[in-house]
PDB file of C-alpha atoms in Angstrom:
ATOM      1  CA  UNK A   1    -113.839 -17.058 142.234  1.00 78.00           C
ATOM      2  CA  UNK A   2    -110.736 -18.577 143.831  1.00 91.00           C
ATOM      3  CA  UNK A   3    -109.391 -16.601 146.805  1.00 95.00           C
ATOM      4  CA  UNK A   4    -105.946 -16.475 148.430  1.00 96.00           C
ATOM      5  CA  UNK A   5    -105.200 -14.579 151.630  1.00 97.00           C
ATOM      6  CA  UNK A   6    -101.958 -14.036 153.597  1.00 98.00           C
ATOM      7  CA  UNK A   7    -100.015 -16.285 151.264  1.00 98.00           C
ATOM      8  CA  UNK A   8     -96.412 -16.039 150.063  1.00 98.00           C
ATOM      9  CA  UNK A   9     -95.659 -17.281 146.560  1.00 98.00           C
ATOM     10  CA  UNK A  10     -91.963 -18.047 145.953  1.00 98.00           C
ATOM     11  CA  UNK A  11     -90.464 -18.853 142.530  1.00 98.00           C
ATOM     12  CA  UNK A  12     -93.837 -19.838 141.049  1.00 97.00           C
ATOM     13  CA  UNK A  13     -94.326 -19.955 137.294  1.00 98.00           C
ATOM     14  CA  UNK A  14     -97.665 -18.462 136.224  1.00 97.00           C
ATOM     15  CA  UNK A  15     -96.480 -17.723 132.684  1.00 97.00           C
ATOM     16  CA  UNK A  16     -98.980 -18.290 129.867  1.00 97.00           C
ATOM     17  CA  UNK A  17    -101.617 -19.366 132.411  1.00 96.00           C
ATOM     18  CA  UNK A  18    -105.207 -18.270 132.775  1.00 96.00           C
ATOM     19  CA  UNK A  19    -105.320 -16.954 136.332  1.00 93.00           C
ATOM     20  CA  UNK A  20    -108.337 -14.730 135.756  1.00 96.00           C
ATOM     21  CA  UNK A  21    -111.177 -14.220 138.237  1.00 97.00           C
ATOM     22  CA  UNK A  22    -109.027 -14.686 141.333  1.00 97.00           C
ATOM     23  CA  UNK A  23    -108.708 -12.713 144.549  1.00 98.00           C
ATOM     24  CA  UNK A  24    -105.384 -12.133 146.318  1.00 98.00           C
ATOM     25  CA  UNK A  25    -105.388 -10.276 149.633  1.00 98.00           C
ATOM     26  CA  UNK A  26    -102.285  -9.516 151.736  1.00 98.00           C
ATOM     27  CA  UNK A  27    -100.075 -11.730 149.562  1.00 98.00           C
ATOM     28  CA  UNK A  28     -96.447 -11.557 148.477  1.00 98.00           C
ATOM     29  CA  UNK A  29     -95.062 -12.773 145.158  1.00 98.00           C
ATOM     30  CA  UNK A  30     -91.288 -13.169 145.048  1.00 98.00           C
ATOM     31  CA  UNK A  31     -89.228 -14.279 142.036  1.00 98.00           C
ATOM     32  CA  UNK A  32     -92.387 -15.314 140.184  1.00 98.00           C
ATOM     33  CA  UNK A  33     -92.911 -15.381 136.433  1.00 98.00           C
ATOM     34  CA  UNK A  34     -96.218 -13.983 135.143  1.00 98.00           C
ATOM     35  CA  UNK A  35     -95.167 -13.386 131.536  1.00 98.00           C
ATOM     36  CA  UNK A  36     -98.159 -13.615 129.174  1.00 98.00           C
ATOM     37  CA  UNK A  37    -100.461 -14.523 132.086  1.00 98.00           C
ATOM     38  CA  UNK A  38    -104.144 -13.655 132.008  1.00 98.00           C
ATOM     39  CA  UNK A  39    -104.941 -11.920 135.302  1.00 98.00           C
ATOM     40  CA  UNK A  40    -108.095 -10.214 134.055  1.00 98.00           C
ATOM     41  CA  UNK A  41    -111.125  -9.672 136.288  1.00 97.00           C
ATOM     42  CA  UNK A  42    -109.008 -10.389 139.366  1.00 98.00           C
ATOM     43  CA  UNK A  43    -108.418  -8.471 142.591  1.00 98.00           C
ATOM     44  CA  UNK A  44    -105.007  -7.767 144.084  1.00 98.00           C
ATOM     45  CA  UNK A  45    -105.339  -6.000 147.438  1.00 98.00           C
ATOM     46  CA  UNK A  46    -102.302  -5.127 149.578  1.00 98.00           C
ATOM     47  CA  UNK A  47     -99.901  -7.070 147.364  1.00 98.00           C
ATOM     48  CA  UNK A  48     -96.139  -6.996 146.899  1.00 98.00           C
ATOM     49  CA  UNK A  49     -94.441  -8.214 143.704  1.00 98.00           C
ATOM     50  CA  UNK A  50     -90.681  -8.515 144.263  1.00 98.00           C
ATOM     51  CA  UNK A  51     -88.269  -9.555 141.505  1.00 98.00           C
ATOM     52  CA  UNK A  52     -91.172 -10.724 139.348  1.00 98.00           C
ATOM     53  CA  UNK A  53     -91.567 -10.810 135.577  1.00 98.00           C
ATOM     54  CA  UNK A  54     -94.957  -9.355 134.619  1.00 98.00           C
ATOM     55  CA  UNK A  55     -94.272  -8.903 130.906  1.00 98.00           C
ATOM     56  CA  UNK A  56     -97.377  -8.827 128.695  1.00 98.00           C
ATOM     57  CA  UNK A  57     -99.681  -9.498 131.649  1.00 98.00           C
ATOM     58  CA  UNK A  58    -103.387  -8.965 130.984  1.00 98.00           C
ATOM     59  CA  UNK A  59    -104.782  -6.769 133.781  1.00 98.00           C
ATOM     60  CA  UNK A  60    -108.073  -5.971 132.019  1.00 98.00           C
ATOM     61  CA  UNK A  61    -110.778  -5.086 134.572  1.00 98.00           C
ATOM     62  CA  UNK A  62    -108.392  -6.097 137.359  1.00 98.00           C
ATOM     63  CA  UNK A  63    -108.471  -4.253 140.686  1.00 98.00           C
ATOM     64  CA  UNK A  64    -105.007  -3.164 141.868  1.00 98.00           C
ATOM     65  CA  UNK A  65    -105.276  -1.679 145.337  1.00 98.00           C
ATOM     66  CA  UNK A  66    -102.175  -0.987 147.456  1.00 98.00           C
ATOM     67  CA  UNK A  67     -99.995  -2.953 145.012  1.00 98.00           C
ATOM     68  CA  UNK A  68     -96.237  -2.405 144.965  1.00 98.00           C
ATOM     69  CA  UNK A  69     -93.819  -3.626 142.293  1.00 98.00           C
ATOM     70  CA  UNK A  70     -90.248  -3.878 143.625  1.00 98.00           C
ATOM     71  CA  UNK A  71     -87.307  -4.671 141.336  1.00 98.00           C
ATOM     72  CA  UNK A  72     -89.772  -6.203 138.886  1.00 98.00           C
ATOM     73  CA  UNK A  73     -90.009  -6.267 135.105  1.00 98.00           C
ATOM     74  CA  UNK A  74     -93.180  -4.975 133.433  1.00 98.00           C
ATOM     75  CA  UNK A  75     -93.122  -4.924 129.623  1.00 98.00           C
ATOM     76  CA  UNK A  76     -96.089  -4.180 127.378  1.00 98.00           C
ATOM     77  CA  UNK A  77     -98.622  -3.906 130.205  1.00 98.00           C
ATOM     78  CA  UNK A  78    -101.775  -1.932 129.366  1.00 98.00           C
ATOM     79  CA  UNK A  79    -102.432  -0.476 132.798  1.00 98.00           C
ATOM     80  CA  UNK A  80    -105.176   1.764 131.394  1.00 98.00           C
ATOM     81  CA  UNK A  81    -107.393  -1.333 131.110  1.00 98.00           C
ATOM     82  CA  UNK A  82    -107.306  -1.939 134.894  1.00 98.00           C
ATOM     83  CA  UNK A  83    -110.301  -1.261 137.090  1.00 97.00           C
ATOM     84  CA  UNK A  84    -109.695   2.400 137.948  1.00 95.00           C
ATOM     85  CA  UNK A  85    -111.834   2.465 141.103  1.00 94.00           C
ATOM     86  CA  UNK A  86    -109.569   2.845 144.174  1.00 94.00           C
ATOM     87  CA  UNK A  87    -106.520   2.069 142.001  1.00 97.00           C
ATOM     88  CA  UNK A  88    -103.303   2.388 144.021  1.00 98.00           C
ATOM     89  CA  UNK A  89     -99.967   1.184 142.633  1.00 98.00           C
ATOM     90  CA  UNK A  90     -96.305   2.040 143.164  1.00 98.00           C
ATOM     91  CA  UNK A  91     -92.977   1.021 141.670  1.00 98.00           C
ATOM     92  CA  UNK A  92     -89.486   0.859 143.125  1.00 98.00           C
ATOM     93  CA  UNK A  93     -86.346   0.043 141.132  1.00 98.00           C
ATOM     94  CA  UNK A  94     -88.436  -1.651 138.450  1.00 98.00           C
ATOM     95  CA  UNK A  95     -88.108  -1.897 134.680  1.00 98.00           C
ATOM     96  CA  UNK A  96     -91.279  -0.519 133.092  1.00 98.00           C
ATOM     97  CA  UNK A  97     -91.028  -0.791 129.308  1.00 98.00           C
ATOM     98  CA  UNK A  98     -93.621  -0.056 126.593  1.00 98.00           C
ATOM     99  CA  UNK A  99     -96.480   0.211 129.099  1.00 98.00           C
ATOM    100  CA  UNK A 100     -99.551   2.402 128.712  1.00 98.00           C
ATOM    101  CA  UNK A 101    -100.801   4.526 131.625  1.00 98.00           C
ATOM    102  CA  UNK A 102    -103.054   6.797 129.558  1.00 98.00           C
ATOM    103  CA  UNK A 103    -106.271   8.295 130.930  1.00 97.00           C
ATOM    104  CA  UNK A 104    -105.468   7.195 134.486  1.00 98.00           C
ATOM    105  CA  UNK A 105    -105.417   8.972 137.825  1.00 98.00           C
ATOM    106  CA  UNK A 106    -102.037   8.187 139.368  1.00 98.00           C
ATOM    107  CA  UNK A 107    -101.867  10.962 141.945  1.00 98.00           C
ATOM    108  CA  UNK A 108     -99.008  10.503 144.416  1.00 98.00           C
ATOM    109  CA  UNK A 109     -97.821   7.363 142.602  1.00 98.00           C
ATOM    110  CA  UNK A 110     -94.170   6.533 143.170  1.00 98.00           C
ATOM    111  CA  UNK A 111     -91.919   5.333 140.340  1.00 98.00           C
ATOM    112  CA  UNK A 112     -88.789   5.774 142.488  1.00 98.00           C
ATOM    113  CA  UNK A 113     -85.458   4.742 140.907  1.00 98.00           C
ATOM    114  CA  UNK A 114     -87.183   2.891 138.071  1.00 98.00           C
ATOM    115  CA  UNK A 115     -86.417   2.688 134.372  1.00 98.00           C
ATOM    116  CA  UNK A 116     -89.483   3.809 132.435  1.00 98.00           C
ATOM    117  CA  UNK A 117     -88.808   3.307 128.724  1.00 98.00           C
ATOM    118  CA  UNK A 118     -91.162   4.044 125.843  1.00 98.00           C
ATOM    119  CA  UNK A 119     -94.232   4.350 128.069  1.00 98.00           C
ATOM    120  CA  UNK A 120     -97.311   6.504 127.446  1.00 98.00           C
ATOM    121  CA  UNK A 121     -98.744   8.966 129.950  1.00 98.00           C
ATOM    122  CA  UNK A 122    -101.438  10.623 127.815  1.00 98.00           C
ATOM    123  CA  UNK A 123    -104.021  12.682 129.746  1.00 98.00           C
ATOM    124  CA  UNK A 124    -102.720  11.012 132.909  1.00 98.00           C
ATOM    125  CA  UNK A 125    -103.078  12.723 136.279  1.00 98.00           C
ATOM    126  CA  UNK A 126     -99.647  12.477 137.909  1.00 98.00           C
ATOM    127  CA  UNK A 127    -100.111  15.215 140.493  1.00 98.00           C
ATOM    128  CA  UNK A 128     -97.482  14.797 143.242  1.00 98.00           C
ATOM    129  CA  UNK A 129     -96.049  11.687 141.530  1.00 98.00           C
ATOM    130  CA  UNK A 130     -92.530  10.633 142.495  1.00 98.00           C
ATOM    131  CA  UNK A 131     -90.133  10.143 139.562  1.00 98.00           C
ATOM    132  CA  UNK A 132     -86.975  10.719 141.640  1.00 98.00           C
ATOM    133  CA  UNK A 133     -83.863   9.068 140.185  1.00 97.00           C
ATOM    134  CA  UNK A 134     -85.922   7.617 137.329  1.00 98.00           C
ATOM    135  CA  UNK A 135     -84.749   7.088 133.758  1.00 98.00           C
ATOM    136  CA  UNK A 136     -87.582   8.157 131.406  1.00 97.00           C
ATOM    137  CA  UNK A 137     -85.992   7.336 128.059  1.00 96.00           C
ATOM    138  CA  UNK A 138     -88.471   7.586 125.191  1.00 96.00           C
ATOM    139  CA  UNK A 139     -91.443   8.056 127.514  1.00 97.00           C
ATOM    140  CA  UNK A 140     -94.252  10.290 126.273  1.00 97.00           C
ATOM    141  CA  UNK A 141     -96.104  12.784 128.431  1.00 97.00           C
ATOM    142  CA  UNK A 142     -98.977  14.419 126.536  1.00 98.00           C
ATOM    143  CA  UNK A 143    -101.636  16.589 128.181  1.00 98.00           C
ATOM    144  CA  UNK A 144    -100.556  15.060 131.494  1.00 98.00           C
ATOM    145  CA  UNK A 145    -101.033  16.760 134.834  1.00 98.00           C
ATOM    146  CA  UNK A 146     -97.555  16.852 136.376  1.00 98.00           C
ATOM    147  CA  UNK A 147     -98.299  19.510 138.991  1.00 98.00           C
ATOM    148  CA  UNK A 148     -95.950  19.168 141.958  1.00 98.00           C
ATOM    149  CA  UNK A 149     -94.466  15.945 140.536  1.00 98.00           C
ATOM    150  CA  UNK A 150     -90.894  15.287 141.635  1.00 98.00           C
ATOM    151  CA  UNK A 151     -88.373  14.709 138.832  1.00 97.00           C
ATOM    152  CA  UNK A 152     -85.325  15.308 141.073  1.00 96.00           C
ATOM    153  CA  UNK A 153     -82.309  13.497 139.625  1.00 96.00           C
ATOM    154  CA  UNK A 154     -84.523  11.973 136.899  1.00 96.00           C
ATOM    155  CA  UNK A 155     -82.882  11.630 133.482  1.00 96.00           C
ATOM    156  CA  UNK A 156     -83.774  11.318 129.803  1.00 95.00           C
ATOM    157  CA  UNK A 157     -87.199  12.918 130.055  1.00 94.00           C
ATOM    158  CA  UNK A 158     -88.811  14.970 127.312  1.00 91.00           C
ATOM    159  CA  UNK A 159     -91.719  16.988 128.679  1.00 95.00           C
ATOM    160  CA  UNK A 160     -93.322  19.628 126.495  1.00 94.00           C
ATOM    161  CA  UNK A 161     -94.233  22.479 128.875  1.00 93.00           C
ATOM    162  CA  UNK A 162     -96.848  23.702 126.364  1.00 92.00           C
ATOM    163  CA  UNK A 163     -98.784  20.406 126.342  1.00 96.00           C
ATOM    164  CA  UNK A 164     -98.457  19.354 129.988  1.00 97.00           C
ATOM    165  CA  UNK A 165     -99.209  21.009 133.323  1.00 97.00           C
ATOM    166  CA  UNK A 166     -95.895  21.326 135.159  1.00 96.00           C
ATOM    167  CA  UNK A 167     -96.600  23.998 137.788  1.00 96.00           C
ATOM    168  CA  UNK A 168     -94.498  23.524 140.918  1.00 97.00           C
ATOM    169  CA  UNK A 169     -92.947  20.309 139.564  1.00 96.00           C
ATOM    170  CA  UNK A 170     -89.394  19.685 140.820  1.00 96.00           C
ATOM    171  CA  UNK A 171     -86.488  19.202 138.412  1.00 94.00           C
ATOM    172  CA  UNK A 172     -82.698  18.961 138.806  1.00 90.00           C
ATOM    173  CA  UNK A 173     -79.808  20.341 136.798  1.00 84.00           C
ATOM    174  CA  UNK A 174     -78.590  19.584 134.211  1.00 79.00           C
ATOM    175  CA  UNK A 175     -81.559  17.556 132.920  1.00 81.00           C
ATOM    176  CA  UNK A 176     -84.027  20.404 133.516  1.00 81.00           C
ATOM    177  CA  UNK A 177     -82.505  22.098 130.468  1.00 73.00           C
ATOM    178  CA  UNK A 178     -84.331  19.565 128.281  1.00 77.00           C
ATOM    179  CA  UNK A 179     -87.502  21.590 128.964  1.00 77.00           C
ATOM    180  CA  UNK A 180     -85.927  24.445 127.004  1.00 68.00           C
ATOM    181  CA  UNK A 181     -85.640  22.345 123.832  1.00 71.00           C
ATOM    182  CA  UNK A 182     -89.283  23.190 123.066  1.00 75.00           C
ATOM    183  CA  UNK A 183     -88.605  26.944 122.864  1.00 71.00           C
ATOM    184  CA  UNK A 184     -86.520  27.187 119.659  1.00 75.00           C
ATOM    185  CA  UNK A 185     -83.730  29.022 121.465  1.00 66.00           C
ATOM    186  CA  UNK A 186     -79.948  28.747 121.485  1.00 74.00           C
ATOM    187  CA  UNK A 187     -78.201  28.063 124.776  1.00 69.00           C
ATOM    188  CA  UNK A 188     -74.508  28.875 124.949  1.00 72.00           C
ATOM    189  CA  UNK A 189     -72.012  27.927 127.609  1.00 69.00           C
TER     190      UNK A 189
END
């Protein structure tokens, strides 16, 4: 297993490469392209991805511990296939499109100021998650635990209060009114 520690990768192209079975510790990836890369069975510990393209990355059985994605693009990533032991990820100002986070524990995970389009959070534990200023267009929450999650200034979400746990979650006007769409009621001005 090839190991990299305290290394900075700048403008590297890993696209369509088999980079499986590798270990990265305390590394930074900036302006790198990982599209269609195989990163399975790898370990990423205390890693920062900044302005990276991680579209269609294979993270199967990959350990992601203290990994942050900043201003990065993640399309079609099946996060639910990651190694779930000690999983710790966060996102800031990233594009997260058509990704699957189902059956995961993402307590306290931050998705701050990101665009999360057409993603699945099915039976996902998002207790205390941070969705502040996030666009959730077309994203599906089903039987998710959203207790105390923060949706302040988030937009375009559709959360069925009958099928998700939303106790003490934070919402902002006017988007909070979307929760009422599940009640078959008429709201007049």
